[in-house]
Coordinates of N, CA and C in Angstrom, one line a residue:
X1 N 0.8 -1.2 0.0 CA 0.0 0.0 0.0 C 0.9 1.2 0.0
X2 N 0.7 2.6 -1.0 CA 1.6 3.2 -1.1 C 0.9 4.3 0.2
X3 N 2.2 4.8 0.6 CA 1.9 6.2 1.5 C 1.5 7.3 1.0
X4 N 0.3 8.0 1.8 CA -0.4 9.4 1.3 C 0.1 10.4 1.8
X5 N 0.6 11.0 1.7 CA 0.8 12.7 1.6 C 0.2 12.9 2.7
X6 N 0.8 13.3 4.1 CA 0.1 14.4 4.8 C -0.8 15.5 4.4
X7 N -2.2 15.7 4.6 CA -2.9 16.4 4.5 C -2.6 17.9 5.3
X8 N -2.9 18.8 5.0 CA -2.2 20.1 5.6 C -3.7 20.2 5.6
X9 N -3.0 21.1 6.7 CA -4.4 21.5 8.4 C -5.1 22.9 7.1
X10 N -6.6 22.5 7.3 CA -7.1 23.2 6.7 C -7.5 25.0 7.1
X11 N -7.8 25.5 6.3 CA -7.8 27.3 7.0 C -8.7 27.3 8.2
X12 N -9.3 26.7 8.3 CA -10.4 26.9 10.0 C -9.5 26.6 10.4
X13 N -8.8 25.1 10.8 CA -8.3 24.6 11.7 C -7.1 24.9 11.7
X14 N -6.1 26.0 11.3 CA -5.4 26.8 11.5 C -5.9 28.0 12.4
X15 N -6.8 28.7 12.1 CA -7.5 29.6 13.1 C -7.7 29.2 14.0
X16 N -8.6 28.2 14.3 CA -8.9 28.0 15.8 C -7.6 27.6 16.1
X17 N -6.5 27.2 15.4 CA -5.1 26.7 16.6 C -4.8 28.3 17.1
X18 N -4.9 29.1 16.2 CA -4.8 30.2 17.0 C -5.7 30.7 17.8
X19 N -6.9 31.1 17.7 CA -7.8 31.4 19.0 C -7.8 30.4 20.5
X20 N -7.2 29.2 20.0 CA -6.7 28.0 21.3 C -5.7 28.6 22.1
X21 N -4.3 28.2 21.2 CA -3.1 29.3 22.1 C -3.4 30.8 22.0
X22 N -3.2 31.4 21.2 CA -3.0 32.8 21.9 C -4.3 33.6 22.3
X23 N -3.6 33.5 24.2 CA -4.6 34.4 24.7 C -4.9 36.3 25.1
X24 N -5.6 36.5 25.3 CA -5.0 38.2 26.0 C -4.2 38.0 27.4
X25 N -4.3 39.1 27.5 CA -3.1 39.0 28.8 C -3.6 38.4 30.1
X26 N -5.1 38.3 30.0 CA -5.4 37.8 31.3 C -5.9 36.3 31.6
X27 N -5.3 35.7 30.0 CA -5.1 34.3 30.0 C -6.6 33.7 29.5
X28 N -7.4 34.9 29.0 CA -8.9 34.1 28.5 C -8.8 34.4 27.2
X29 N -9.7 33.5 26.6 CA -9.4 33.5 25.0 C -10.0 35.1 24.6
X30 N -9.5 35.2 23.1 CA -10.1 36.1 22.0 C -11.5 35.7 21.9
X31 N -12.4 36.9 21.5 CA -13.4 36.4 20.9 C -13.7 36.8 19.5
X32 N -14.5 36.2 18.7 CA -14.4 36.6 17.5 C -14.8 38.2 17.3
X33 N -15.4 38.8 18.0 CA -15.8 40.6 17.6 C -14.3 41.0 18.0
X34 N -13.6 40.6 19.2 CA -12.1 41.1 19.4 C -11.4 41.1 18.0
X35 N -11.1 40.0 17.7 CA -10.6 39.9 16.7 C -11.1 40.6 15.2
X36 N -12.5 40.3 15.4 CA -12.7 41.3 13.8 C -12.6 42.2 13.9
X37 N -12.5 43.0 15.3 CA -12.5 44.8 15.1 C -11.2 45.2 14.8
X38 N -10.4 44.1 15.3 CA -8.8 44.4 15.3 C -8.5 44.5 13.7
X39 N -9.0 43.2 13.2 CA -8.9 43.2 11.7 C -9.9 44.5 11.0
X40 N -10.6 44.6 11.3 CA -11.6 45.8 10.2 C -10.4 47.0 10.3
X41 N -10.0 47.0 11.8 CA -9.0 48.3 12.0 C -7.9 48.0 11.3
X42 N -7.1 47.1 11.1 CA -6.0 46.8 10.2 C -6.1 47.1 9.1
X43 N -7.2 46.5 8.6 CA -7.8 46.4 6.7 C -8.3 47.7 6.2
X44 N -9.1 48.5 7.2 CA -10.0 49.5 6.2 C -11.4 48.5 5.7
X45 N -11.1 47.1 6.3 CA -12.4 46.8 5.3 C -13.7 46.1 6.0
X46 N -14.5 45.8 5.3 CA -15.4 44.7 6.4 C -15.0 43.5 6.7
X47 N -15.0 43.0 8.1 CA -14.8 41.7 8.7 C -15.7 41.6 9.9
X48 N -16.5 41.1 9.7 CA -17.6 40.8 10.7 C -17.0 39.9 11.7
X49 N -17.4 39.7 12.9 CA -17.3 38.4 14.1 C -18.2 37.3 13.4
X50 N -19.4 38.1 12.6 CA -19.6 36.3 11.9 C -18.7 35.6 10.9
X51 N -18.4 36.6 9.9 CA -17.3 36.4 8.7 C -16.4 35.4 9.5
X52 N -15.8 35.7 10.9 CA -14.5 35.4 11.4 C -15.1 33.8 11.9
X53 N -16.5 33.5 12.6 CA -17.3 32.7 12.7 C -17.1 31.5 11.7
X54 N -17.8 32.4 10.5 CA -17.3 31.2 9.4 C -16.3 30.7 8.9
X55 N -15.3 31.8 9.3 CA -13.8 31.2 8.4 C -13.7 30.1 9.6
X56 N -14.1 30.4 11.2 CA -13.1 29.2 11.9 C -13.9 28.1 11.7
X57 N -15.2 27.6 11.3 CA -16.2 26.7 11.1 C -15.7 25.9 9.9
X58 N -15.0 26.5 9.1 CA -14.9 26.0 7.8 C -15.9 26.1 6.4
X59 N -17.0 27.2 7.3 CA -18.2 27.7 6.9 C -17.9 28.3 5.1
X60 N -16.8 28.9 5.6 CA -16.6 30.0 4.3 C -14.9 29.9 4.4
X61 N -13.8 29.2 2.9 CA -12.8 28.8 3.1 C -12.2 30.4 2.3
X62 N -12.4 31.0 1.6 CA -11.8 31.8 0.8 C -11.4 33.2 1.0
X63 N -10.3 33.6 2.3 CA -11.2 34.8 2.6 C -9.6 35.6 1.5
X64 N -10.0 36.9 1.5 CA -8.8 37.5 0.8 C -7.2 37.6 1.7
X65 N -6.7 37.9 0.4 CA -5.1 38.0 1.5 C -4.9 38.8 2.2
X66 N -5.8 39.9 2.0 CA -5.7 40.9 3.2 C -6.0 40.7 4.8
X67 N -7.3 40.0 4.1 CA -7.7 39.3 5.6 C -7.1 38.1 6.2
X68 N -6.1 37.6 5.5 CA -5.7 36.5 6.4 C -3.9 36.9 7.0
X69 N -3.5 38.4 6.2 CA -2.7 39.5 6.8 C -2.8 40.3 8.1
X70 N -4.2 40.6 7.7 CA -4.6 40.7 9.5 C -4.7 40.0 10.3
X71 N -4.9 38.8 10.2 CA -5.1 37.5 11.5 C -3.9 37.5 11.7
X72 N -2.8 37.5 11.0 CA -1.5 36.7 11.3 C -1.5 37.9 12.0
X73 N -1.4 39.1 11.6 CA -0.9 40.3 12.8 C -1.6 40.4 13.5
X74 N -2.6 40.2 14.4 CA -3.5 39.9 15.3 C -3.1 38.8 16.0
X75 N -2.7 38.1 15.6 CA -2.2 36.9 16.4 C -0.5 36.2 16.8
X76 N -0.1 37.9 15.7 CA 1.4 37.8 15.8 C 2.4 36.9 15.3
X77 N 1.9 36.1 14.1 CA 2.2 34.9 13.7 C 2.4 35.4 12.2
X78 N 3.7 34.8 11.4 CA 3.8 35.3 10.1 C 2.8 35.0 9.3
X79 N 2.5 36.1 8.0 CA 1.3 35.3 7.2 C 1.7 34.1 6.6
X80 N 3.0 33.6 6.1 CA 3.3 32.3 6.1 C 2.3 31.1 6.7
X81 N 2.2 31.6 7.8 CA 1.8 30.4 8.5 C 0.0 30.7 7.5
X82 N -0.4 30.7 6.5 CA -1.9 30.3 6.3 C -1.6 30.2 4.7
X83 N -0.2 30.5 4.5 CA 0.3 30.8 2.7 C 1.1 29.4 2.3
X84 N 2.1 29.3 3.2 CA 3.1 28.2 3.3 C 2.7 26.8 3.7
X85 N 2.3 25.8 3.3 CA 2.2 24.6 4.4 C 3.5 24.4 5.4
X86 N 4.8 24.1 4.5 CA 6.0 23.7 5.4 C 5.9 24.7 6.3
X87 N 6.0 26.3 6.1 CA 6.3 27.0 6.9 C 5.1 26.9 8.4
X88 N 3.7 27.0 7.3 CA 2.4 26.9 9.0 C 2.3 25.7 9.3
X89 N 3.4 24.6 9.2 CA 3.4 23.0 9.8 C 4.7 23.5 10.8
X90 N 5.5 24.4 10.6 CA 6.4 24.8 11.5 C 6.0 25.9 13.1
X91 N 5.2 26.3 12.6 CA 4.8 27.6 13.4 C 3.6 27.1 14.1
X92 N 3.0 25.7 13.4 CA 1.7 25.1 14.3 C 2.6 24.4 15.1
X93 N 3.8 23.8 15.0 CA 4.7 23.2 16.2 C 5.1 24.1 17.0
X94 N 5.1 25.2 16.9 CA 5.4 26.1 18.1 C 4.3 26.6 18.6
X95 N 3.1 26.6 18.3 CA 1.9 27.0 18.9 C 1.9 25.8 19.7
X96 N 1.5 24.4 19.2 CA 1.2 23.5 20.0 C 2.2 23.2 21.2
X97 N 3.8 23.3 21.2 CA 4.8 23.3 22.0 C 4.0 25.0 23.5
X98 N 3.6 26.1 23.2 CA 3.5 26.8 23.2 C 2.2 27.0 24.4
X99 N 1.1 26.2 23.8 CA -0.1 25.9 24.0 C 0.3 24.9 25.8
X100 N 1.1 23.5 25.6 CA 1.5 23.1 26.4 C 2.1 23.4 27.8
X101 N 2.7 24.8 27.3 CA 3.7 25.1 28.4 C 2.4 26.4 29.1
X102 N 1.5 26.6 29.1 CA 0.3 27.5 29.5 C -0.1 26.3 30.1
X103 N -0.1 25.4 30.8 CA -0.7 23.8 31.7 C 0.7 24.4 32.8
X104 N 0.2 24.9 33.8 CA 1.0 25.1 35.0 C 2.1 23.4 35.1
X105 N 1.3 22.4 35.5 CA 2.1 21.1 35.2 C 3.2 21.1 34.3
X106 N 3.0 20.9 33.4 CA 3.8 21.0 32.0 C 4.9 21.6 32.2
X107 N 4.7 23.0 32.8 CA 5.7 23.9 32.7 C 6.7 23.4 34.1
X108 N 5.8 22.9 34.6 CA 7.1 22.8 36.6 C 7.9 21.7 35.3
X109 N 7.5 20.6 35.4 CA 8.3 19.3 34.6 C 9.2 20.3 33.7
X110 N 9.2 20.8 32.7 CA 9.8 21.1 31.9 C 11.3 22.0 32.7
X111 N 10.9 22.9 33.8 CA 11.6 23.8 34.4 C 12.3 23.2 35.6
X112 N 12.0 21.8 36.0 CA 12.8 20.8 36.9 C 13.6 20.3 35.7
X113 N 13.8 20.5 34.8 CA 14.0 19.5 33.6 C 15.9 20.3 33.3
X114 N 15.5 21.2 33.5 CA 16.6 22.1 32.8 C 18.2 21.8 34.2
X115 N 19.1 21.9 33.2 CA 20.2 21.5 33.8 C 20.7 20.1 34.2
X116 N 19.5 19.6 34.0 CA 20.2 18.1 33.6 C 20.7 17.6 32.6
X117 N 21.8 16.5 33.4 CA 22.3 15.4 31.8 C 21.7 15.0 31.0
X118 N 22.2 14.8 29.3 CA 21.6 14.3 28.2 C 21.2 13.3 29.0
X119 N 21.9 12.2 29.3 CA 21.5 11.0 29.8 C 20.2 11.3 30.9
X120 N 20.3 11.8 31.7 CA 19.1 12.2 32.8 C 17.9 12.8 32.1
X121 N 18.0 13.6 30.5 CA 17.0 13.7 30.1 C 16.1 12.4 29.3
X122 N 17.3 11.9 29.1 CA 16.8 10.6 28.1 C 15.7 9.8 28.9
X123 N 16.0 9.5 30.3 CA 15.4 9.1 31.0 C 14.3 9.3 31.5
X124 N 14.3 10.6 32.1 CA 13.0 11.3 31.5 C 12.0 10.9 30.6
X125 N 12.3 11.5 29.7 CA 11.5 11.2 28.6 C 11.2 9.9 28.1
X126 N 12.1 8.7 28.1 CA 11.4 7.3 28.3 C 10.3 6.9 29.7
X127 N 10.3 7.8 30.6 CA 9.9 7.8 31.5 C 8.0 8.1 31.1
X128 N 7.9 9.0 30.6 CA 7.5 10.0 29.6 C 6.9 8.9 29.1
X129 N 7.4 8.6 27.8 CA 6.8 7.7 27.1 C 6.3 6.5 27.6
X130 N 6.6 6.0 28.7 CA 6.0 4.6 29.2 C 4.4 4.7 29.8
X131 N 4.7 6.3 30.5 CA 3.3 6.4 31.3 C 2.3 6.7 30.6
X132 N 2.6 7.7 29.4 CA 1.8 7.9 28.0 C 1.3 6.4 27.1
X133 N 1.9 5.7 26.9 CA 1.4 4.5 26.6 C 0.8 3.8 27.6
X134 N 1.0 3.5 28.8 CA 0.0 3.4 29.9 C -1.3 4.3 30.1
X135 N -1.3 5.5 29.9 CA -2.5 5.9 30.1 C -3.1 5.3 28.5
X136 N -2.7 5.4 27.4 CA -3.5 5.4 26.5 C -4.1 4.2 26.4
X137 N -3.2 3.0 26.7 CA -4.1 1.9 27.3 C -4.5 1.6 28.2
X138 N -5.1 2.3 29.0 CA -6.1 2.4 30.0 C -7.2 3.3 29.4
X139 N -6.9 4.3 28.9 CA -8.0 5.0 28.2 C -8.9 4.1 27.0
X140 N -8.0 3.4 25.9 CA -8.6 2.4 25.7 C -9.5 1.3 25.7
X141 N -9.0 1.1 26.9 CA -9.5 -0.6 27.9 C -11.1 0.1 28.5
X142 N -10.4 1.4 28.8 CA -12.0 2.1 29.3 C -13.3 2.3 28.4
X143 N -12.7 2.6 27.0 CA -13.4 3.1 26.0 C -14.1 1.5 25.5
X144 N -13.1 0.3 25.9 CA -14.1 -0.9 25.2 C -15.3 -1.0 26.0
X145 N -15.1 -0.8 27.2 CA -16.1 -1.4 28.2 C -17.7 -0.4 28.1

């Protein structure tokens, strides 16, 4: 059986990765009128909170390049990331890396993490991977029952 081509994350589901990670400063999400006023004020042009609605729904895939110039500067992220696949498969790894380290948890592990040996991290992180396969077969085993 031959291998298929990764599919590249479609334009909604680029947006919502950004309305997911990036928050305002008091750590609660954007909402779509936030966001479209920011963009109408960018563009000069119309962008509704519904417009913004439907692009993250997948309601409506085509919006202009202007408008997807504004998102990226609203969200602080190059327009690449909605132009480029390789490039927005790189910069969705830093959102998702990103997204993770906002889980207080996540962040202590990662910041006990620092200053240890390659070897001490290796460990770690097989550590990491055993419990991760343990939960997911438990989550499994749960899901048959």
């Amino acid at each position: 059986m031959a291998e298929t081509e990764p599919v590249a994350p479609k334009l909604a589901e680029k947006i919502e990765a950004l309305f997911r990670v990036v928050r305002r400063p008091d750590h609660q999400p954007y909402s779509n009128e936030d966001v479209a006023a920011a963009c109408r004020q960018a563009t000069g042009e119309s962008f509704s909170a519904t417009y913004l609605w439907q692009l993250r729904t997948g309601r409506r895939d085509n919006p202009t390049k202007r408008h997807l110039e504004a998102l990226a500067q609203f969200f602080d992220v190059p327009p690449a990331y909605f132009f480029d696949d390789a490039e927005g498969e790189r910069i969705a790894s830093q959102l998702e890396l990103l997204g993770a380290l906002r889980d207080a948890n996540v962040r202590s592990v990662a910041l006990r993490a620092v200053g240890l040996s390659p070897e001490a991290l290796d460990t770690v992180s097989d550590l990491i991977d055993v419990i991760a396969r343990r939960e997911e077969a438990t989550r499994r085993a749960d899901g048959a029952t």
